[in-house]
PDB file of C-alpha atoms in Angstrom:
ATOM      1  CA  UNK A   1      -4.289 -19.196   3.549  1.00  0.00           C
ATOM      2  CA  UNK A   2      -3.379 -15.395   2.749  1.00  0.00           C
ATOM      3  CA  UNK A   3       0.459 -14.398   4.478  1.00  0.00           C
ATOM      4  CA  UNK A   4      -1.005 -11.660   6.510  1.00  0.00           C
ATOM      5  CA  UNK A   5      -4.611 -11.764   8.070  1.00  0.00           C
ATOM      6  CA  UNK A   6      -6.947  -8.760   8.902  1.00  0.00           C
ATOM      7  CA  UNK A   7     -10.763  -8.703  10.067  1.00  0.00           C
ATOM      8  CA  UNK A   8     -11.873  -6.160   7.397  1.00  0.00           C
ATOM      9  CA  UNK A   9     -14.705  -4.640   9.876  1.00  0.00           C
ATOM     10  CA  UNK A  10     -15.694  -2.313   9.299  1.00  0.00           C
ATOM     11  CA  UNK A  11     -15.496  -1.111  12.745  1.00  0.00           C
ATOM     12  CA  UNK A  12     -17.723   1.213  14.772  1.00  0.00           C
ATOM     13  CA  UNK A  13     -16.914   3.048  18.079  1.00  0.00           C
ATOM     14  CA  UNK A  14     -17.971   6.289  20.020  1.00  0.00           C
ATOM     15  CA  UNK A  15     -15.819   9.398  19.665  1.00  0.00           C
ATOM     16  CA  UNK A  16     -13.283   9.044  22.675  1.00  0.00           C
ATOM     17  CA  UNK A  17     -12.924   5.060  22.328  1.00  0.00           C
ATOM     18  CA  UNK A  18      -9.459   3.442  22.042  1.00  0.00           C
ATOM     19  CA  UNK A  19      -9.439   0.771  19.172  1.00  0.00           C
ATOM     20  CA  UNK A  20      -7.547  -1.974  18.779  1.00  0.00           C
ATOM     21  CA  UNK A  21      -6.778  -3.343  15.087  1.00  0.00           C
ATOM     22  CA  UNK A  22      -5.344  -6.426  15.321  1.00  0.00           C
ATOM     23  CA  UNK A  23      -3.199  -8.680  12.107  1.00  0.00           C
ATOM     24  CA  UNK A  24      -1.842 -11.883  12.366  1.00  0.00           C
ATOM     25  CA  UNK A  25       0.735 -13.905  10.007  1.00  0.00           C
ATOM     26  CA  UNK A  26       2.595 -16.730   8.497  1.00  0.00           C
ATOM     27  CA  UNK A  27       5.947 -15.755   7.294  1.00  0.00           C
ATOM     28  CA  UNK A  28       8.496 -15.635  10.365  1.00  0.00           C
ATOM     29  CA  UNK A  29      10.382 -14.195   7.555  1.00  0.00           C
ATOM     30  CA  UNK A  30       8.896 -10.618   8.649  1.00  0.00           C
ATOM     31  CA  UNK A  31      10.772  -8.131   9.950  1.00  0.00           C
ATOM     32  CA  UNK A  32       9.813  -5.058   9.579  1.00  0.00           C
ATOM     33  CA  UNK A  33       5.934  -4.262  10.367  1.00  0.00           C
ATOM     34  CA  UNK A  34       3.876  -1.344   9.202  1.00  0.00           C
ATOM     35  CA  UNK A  35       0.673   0.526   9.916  1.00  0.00           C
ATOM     36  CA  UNK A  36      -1.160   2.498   7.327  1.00  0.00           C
ATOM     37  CA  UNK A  37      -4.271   4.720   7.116  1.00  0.00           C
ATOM     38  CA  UNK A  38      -6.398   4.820   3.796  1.00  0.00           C
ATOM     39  CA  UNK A  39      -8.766   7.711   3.478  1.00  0.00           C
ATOM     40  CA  UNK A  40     -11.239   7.111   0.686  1.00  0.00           C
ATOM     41  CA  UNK A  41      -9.876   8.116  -2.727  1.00  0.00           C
ATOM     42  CA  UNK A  42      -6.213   8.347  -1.429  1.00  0.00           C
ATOM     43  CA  UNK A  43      -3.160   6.177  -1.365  1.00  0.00           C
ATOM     44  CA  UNK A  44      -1.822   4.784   2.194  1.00  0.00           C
ATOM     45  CA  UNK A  45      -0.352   7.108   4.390  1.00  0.00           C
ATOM     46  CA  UNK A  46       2.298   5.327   6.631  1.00  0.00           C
ATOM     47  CA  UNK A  47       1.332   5.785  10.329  1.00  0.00           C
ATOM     48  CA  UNK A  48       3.800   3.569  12.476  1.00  0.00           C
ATOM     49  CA  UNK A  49       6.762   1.042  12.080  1.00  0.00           C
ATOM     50  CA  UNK A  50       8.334  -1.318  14.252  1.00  0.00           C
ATOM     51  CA  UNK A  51      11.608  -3.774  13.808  1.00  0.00           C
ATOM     52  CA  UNK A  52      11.110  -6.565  15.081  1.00  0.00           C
ATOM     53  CA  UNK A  53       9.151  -7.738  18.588  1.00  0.00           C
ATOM     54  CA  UNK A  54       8.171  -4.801  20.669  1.00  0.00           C
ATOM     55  CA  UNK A  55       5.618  -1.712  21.318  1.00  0.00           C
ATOM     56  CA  UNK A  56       6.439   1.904  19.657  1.00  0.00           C
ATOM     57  CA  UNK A  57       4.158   4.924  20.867  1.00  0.00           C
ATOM     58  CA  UNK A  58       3.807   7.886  18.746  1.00  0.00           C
ATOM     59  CA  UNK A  59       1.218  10.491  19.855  1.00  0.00           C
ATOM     60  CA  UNK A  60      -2.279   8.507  20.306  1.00  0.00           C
ATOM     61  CA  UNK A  61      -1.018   5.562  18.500  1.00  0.00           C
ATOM     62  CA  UNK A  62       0.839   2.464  19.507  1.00  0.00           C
ATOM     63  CA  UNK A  63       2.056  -0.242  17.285  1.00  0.00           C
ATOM     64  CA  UNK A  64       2.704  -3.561  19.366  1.00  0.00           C
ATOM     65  CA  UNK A  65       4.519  -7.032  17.390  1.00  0.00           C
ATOM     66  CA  UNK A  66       4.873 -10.250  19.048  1.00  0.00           C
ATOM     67  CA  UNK A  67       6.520 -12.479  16.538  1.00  0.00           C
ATOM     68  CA  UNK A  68       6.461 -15.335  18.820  1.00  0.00           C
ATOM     69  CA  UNK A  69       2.943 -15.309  18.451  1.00  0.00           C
ATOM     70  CA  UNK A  70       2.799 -13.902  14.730  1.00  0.00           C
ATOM     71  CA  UNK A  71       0.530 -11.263  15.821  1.00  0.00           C
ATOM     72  CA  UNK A  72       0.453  -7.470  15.397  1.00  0.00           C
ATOM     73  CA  UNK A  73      -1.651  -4.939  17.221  1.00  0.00           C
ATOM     74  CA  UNK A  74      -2.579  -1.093  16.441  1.00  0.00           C
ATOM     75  CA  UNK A  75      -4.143   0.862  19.055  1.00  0.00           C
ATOM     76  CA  UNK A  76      -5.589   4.177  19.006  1.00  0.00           C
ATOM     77  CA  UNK A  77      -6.653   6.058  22.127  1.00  0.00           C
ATOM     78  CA  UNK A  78      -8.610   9.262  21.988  1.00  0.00           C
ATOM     79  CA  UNK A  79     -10.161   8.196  18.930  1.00  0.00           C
ATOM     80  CA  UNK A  80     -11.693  11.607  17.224  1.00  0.00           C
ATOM     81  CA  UNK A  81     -14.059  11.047  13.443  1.00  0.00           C
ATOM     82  CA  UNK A  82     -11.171  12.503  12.232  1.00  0.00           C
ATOM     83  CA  UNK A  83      -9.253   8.879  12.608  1.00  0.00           C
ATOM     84  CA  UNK A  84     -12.357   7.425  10.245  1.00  0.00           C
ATOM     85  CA  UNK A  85     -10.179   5.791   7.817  1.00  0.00           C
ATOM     86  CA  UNK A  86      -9.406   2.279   6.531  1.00  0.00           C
ATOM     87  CA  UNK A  87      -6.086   0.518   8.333  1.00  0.00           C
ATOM     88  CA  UNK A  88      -4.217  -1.437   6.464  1.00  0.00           C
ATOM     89  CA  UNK A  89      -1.789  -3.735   8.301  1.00  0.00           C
ATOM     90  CA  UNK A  90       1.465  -4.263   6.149  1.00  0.00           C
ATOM     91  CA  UNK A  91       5.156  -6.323   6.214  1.00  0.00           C
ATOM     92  CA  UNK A  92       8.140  -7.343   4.921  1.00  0.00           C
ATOM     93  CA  UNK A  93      11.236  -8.919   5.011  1.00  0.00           C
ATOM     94  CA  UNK A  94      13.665  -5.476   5.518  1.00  0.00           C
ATOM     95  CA  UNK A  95      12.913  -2.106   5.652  1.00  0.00           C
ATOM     96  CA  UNK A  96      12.605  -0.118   2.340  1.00  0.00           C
ATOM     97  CA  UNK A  97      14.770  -2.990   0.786  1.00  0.00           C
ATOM     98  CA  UNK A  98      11.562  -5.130   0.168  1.00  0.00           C
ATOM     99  CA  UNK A  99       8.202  -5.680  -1.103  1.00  0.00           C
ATOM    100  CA  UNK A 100       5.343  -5.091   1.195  1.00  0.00           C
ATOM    101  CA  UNK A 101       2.878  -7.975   2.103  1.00  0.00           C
ATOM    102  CA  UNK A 102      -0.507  -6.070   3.304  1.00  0.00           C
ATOM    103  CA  UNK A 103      -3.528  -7.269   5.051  1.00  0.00           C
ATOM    104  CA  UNK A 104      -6.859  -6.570   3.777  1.00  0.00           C
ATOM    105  CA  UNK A 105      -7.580  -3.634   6.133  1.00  0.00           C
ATOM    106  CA  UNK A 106     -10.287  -2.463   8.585  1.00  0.00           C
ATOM    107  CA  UNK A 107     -12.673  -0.093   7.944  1.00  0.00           C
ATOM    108  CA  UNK A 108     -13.032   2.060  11.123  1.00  0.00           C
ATOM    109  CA  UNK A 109     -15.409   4.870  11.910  1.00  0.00           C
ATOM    110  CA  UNK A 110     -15.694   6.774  14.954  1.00  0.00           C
ATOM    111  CA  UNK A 111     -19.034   7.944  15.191  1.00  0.00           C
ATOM    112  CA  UNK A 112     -19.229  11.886  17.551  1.00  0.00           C
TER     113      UNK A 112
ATOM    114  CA  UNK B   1       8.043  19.193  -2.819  1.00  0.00           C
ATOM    115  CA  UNK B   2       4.602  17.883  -3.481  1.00  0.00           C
ATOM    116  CA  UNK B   3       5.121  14.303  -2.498  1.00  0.00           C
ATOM    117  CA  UNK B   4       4.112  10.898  -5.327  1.00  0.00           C
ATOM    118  CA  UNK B   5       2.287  12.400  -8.473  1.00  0.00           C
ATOM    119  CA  UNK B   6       0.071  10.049 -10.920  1.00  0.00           C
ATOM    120  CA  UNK B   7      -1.420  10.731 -13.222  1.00  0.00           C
ATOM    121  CA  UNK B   8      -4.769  10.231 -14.520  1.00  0.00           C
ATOM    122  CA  UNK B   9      -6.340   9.900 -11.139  1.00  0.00           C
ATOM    123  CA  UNK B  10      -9.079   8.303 -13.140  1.00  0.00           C
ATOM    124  CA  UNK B  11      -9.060   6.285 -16.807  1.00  0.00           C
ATOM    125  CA  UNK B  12     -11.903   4.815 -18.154  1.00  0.00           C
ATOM    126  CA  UNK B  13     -11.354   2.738 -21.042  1.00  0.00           C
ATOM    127  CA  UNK B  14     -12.970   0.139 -23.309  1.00  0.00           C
ATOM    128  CA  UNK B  15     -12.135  -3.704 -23.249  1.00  0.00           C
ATOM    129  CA  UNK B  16      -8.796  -4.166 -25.762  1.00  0.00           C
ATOM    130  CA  UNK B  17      -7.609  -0.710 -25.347  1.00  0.00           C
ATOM    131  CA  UNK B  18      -3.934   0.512 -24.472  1.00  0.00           C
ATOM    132  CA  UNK B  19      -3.606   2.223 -21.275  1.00  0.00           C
ATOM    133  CA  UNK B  20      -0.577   4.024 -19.921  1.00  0.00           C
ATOM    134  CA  UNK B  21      -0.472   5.757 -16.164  1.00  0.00           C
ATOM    135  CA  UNK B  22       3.018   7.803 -15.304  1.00  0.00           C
ATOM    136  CA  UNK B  23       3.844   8.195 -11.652  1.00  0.00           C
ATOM    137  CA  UNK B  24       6.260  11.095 -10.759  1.00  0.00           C
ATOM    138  CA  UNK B  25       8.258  10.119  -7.423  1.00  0.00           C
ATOM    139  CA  UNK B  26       9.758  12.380  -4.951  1.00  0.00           C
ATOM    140  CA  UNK B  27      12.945  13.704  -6.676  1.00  0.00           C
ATOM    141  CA  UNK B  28      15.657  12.627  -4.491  1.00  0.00           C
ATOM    142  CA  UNK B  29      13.779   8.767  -4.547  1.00  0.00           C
ATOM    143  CA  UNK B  30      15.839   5.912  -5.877  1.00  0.00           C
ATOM    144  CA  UNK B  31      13.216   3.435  -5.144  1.00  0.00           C
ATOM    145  CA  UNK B  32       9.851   2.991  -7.479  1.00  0.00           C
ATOM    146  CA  UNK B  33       7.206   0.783  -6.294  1.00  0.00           C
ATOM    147  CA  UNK B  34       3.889  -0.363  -8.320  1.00  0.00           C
ATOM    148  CA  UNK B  35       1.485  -2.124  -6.316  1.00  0.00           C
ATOM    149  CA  UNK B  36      -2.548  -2.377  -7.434  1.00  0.00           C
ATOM    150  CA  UNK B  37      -5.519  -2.728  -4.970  1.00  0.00           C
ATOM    151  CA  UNK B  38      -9.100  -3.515  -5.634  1.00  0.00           C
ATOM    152  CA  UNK B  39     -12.122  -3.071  -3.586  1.00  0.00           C
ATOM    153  CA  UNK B  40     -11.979  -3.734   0.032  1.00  0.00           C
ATOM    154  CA  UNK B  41      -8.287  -5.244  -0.772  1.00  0.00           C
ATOM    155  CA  UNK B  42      -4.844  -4.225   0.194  1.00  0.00           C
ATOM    156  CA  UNK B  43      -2.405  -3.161  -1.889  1.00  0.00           C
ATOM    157  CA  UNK B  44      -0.566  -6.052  -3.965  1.00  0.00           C
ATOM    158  CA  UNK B  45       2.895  -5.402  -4.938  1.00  0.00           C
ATOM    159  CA  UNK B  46       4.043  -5.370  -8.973  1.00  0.00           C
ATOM    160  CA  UNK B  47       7.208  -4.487  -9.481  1.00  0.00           C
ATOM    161  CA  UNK B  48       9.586  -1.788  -8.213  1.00  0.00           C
ATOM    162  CA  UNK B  49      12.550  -0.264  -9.848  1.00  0.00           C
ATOM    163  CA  UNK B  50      16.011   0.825  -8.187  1.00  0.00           C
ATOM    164  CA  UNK B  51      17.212   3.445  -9.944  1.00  0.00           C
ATOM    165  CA  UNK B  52      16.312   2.856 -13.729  1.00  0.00           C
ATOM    166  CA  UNK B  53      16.807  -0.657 -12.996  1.00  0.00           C
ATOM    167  CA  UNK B  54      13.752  -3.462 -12.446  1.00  0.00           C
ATOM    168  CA  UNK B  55      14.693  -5.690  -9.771  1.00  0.00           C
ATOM    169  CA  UNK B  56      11.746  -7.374  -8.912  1.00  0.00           C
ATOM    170  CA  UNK B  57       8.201  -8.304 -10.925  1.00  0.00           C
ATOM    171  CA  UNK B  58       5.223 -10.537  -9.478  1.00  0.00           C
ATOM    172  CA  UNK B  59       3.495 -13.288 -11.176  1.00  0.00           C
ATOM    173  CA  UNK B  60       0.256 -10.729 -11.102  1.00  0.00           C
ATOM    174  CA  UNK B  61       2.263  -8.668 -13.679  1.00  0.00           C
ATOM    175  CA  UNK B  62       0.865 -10.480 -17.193  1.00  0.00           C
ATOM    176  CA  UNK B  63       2.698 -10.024 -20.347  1.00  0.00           C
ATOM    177  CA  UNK B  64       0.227  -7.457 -21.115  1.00  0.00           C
ATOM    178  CA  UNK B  65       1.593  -5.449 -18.853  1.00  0.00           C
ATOM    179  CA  UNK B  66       4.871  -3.771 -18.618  1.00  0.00           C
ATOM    180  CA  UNK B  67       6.564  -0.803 -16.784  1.00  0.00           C
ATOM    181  CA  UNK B  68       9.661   1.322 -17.265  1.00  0.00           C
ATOM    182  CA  UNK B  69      11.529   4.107 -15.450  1.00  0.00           C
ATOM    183  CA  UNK B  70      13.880   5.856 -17.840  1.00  0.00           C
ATOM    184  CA  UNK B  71      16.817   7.210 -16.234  1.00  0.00           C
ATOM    185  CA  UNK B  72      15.539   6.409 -13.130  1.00  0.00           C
ATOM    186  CA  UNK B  73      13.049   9.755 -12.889  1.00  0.00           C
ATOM    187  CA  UNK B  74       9.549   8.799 -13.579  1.00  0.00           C
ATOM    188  CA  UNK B  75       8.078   5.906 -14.064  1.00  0.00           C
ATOM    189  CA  UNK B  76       5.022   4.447 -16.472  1.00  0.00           C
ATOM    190  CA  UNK B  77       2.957   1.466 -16.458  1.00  0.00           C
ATOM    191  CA  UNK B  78       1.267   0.431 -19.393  1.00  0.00           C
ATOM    192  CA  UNK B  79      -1.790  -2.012 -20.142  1.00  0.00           C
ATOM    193  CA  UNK B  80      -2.294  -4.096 -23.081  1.00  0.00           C
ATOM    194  CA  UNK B  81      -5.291  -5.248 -24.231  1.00  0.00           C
ATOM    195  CA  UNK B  82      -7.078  -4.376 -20.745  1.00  0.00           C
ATOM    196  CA  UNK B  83      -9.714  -6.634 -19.765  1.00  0.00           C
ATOM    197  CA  UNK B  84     -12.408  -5.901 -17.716  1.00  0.00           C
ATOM    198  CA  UNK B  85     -10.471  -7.652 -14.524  1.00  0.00           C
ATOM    199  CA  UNK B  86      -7.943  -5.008 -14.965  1.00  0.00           C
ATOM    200  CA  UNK B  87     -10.175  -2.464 -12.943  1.00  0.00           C
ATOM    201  CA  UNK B  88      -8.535  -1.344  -9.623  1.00  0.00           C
ATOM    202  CA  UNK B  89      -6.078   1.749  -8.291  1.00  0.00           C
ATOM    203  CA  UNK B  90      -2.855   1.576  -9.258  1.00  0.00           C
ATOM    204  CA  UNK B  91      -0.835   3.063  -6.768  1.00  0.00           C
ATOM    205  CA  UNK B  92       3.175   4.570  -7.196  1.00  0.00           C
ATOM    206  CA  UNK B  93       5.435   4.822  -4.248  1.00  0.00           C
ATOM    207  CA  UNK B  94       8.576   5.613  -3.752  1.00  0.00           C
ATOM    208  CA  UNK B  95      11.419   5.905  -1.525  1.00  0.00           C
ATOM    209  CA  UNK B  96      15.113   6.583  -0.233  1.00  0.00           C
ATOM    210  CA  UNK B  97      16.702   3.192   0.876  1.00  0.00           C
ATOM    211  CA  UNK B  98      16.016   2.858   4.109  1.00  0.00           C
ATOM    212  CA  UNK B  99      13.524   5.351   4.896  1.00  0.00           C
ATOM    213  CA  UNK B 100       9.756   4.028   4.539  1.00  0.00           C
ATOM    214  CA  UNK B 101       7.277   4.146   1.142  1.00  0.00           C
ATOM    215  CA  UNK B 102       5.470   7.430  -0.063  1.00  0.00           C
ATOM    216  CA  UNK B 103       2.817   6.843  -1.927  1.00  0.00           C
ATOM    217  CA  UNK B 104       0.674   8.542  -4.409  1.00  0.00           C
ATOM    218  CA  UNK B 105      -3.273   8.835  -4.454  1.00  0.00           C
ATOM    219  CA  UNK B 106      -3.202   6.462  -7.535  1.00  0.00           C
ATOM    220  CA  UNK B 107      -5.027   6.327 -11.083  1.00  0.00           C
ATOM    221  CA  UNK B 108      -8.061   4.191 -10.693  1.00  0.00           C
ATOM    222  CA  UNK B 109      -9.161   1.841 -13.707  1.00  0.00           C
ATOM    223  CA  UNK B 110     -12.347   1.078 -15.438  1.00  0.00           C
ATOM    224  CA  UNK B 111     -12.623  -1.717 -17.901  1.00  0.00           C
ATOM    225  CA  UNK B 112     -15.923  -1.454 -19.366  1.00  0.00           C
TER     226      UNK B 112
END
């Protein structure tokens, strides 16, 4: 069983759709919990992080983490084809002070 | 400043050959990750570097690699005798303690 679990998709939705990208885990070690958007061709591009348990809203994004459950939720409202991207799902055990564990990612596309 | 610089951003190379990729962080960076991802896969962590110092290696990194950051600026990673199950990105990040990865667009591989 892989640390950190993502559906890889991919993952198709009308123009105007909130997604939800979901990532569950193993480690209760995890404390710090990232979001990241892949664009073909192109390294991750960090999109949210929370501490701990807890939502954080930035924009049309919201990262939720509910360790007690292991479980890890992205959600994008608005969505434009712009947001067509893979979303990688990543953690660790401190903040900058650690190696990340990532999830597979999801392939999303948001069709006009 | 530009942000995480590699270099190639592509190498194709024959079975047994030498390969060497540089990543250029973002100067004021102490932190140097190497992580490598292949198809539909996230990123898997390497090593990373502190300074000019490597604190941390994974069991992924084979004797036939190795990577160094001289006085803590740049950084290269170098493949021995690459094998065709070398082929993937090799991504560079980097980072100020405590404040979240960078990373570059990465040099992808081809064994062939």
């Amino acid at each position: 069983q892989k640390e950190v679990e993502q559906d890889p998709g991919p993952l198709s939705v009308p123009e105007g759709a909130i997604v939800s990208l979901n990532c569950t885990y193993s480690n209760s070690a995890f404390q710090y919990f990232m979001w990241y958007r892949q664009y073909s061709r192109k390294g991750p591009e960090l999109l949210m992080y929370t501490y701990s348990s807890g939502n954080k809203e930035d924009g049309r994004f919201t990262a939720q983490v509910d360790k007690s459950s292991k479980y890890i939720s992205l959600f994008i409202r608005d969505s434009q084809p712009s947001d067509s991207a893979t979303y990688l799902c990543a953690m660790s055990g401190g903040i900058d002070t650690d190696k990340l564990i990532f999830g597979t990612g999801t392939r999303l596309q948001v069709f006009p | 400043d530009t942000g995480v610089s590699q270099n190639p951003r592509h190498k194709i190379t024959k079975r047994g050959q030498n390969v060497t990729f540089r990543c250029d962080p973002i100067s004021e960076h102490n932190r140097l990750y190497w992580y490598r991802q292949t198809l539909g896969q996230g990123p898997e962590f390497l090593t990373y570097f502190q300074n000019e110092a490597q604190l941390e290696k994974s069991r992924l990194l084979s004797d036939r690699f190795s990577a160094e950051r001289p006085k803590g600026s740049f950084s290269t990673l170098e493949i021995q005798r690459t094998e065709q199950g070398d082929s993937a990105m090799y991504l560079c990040a980097s980072s100020l303690s405590g404040s979240g990865y960078t990373f570059g667009s990465g040099t992808r591989l081809t064994v062939v």
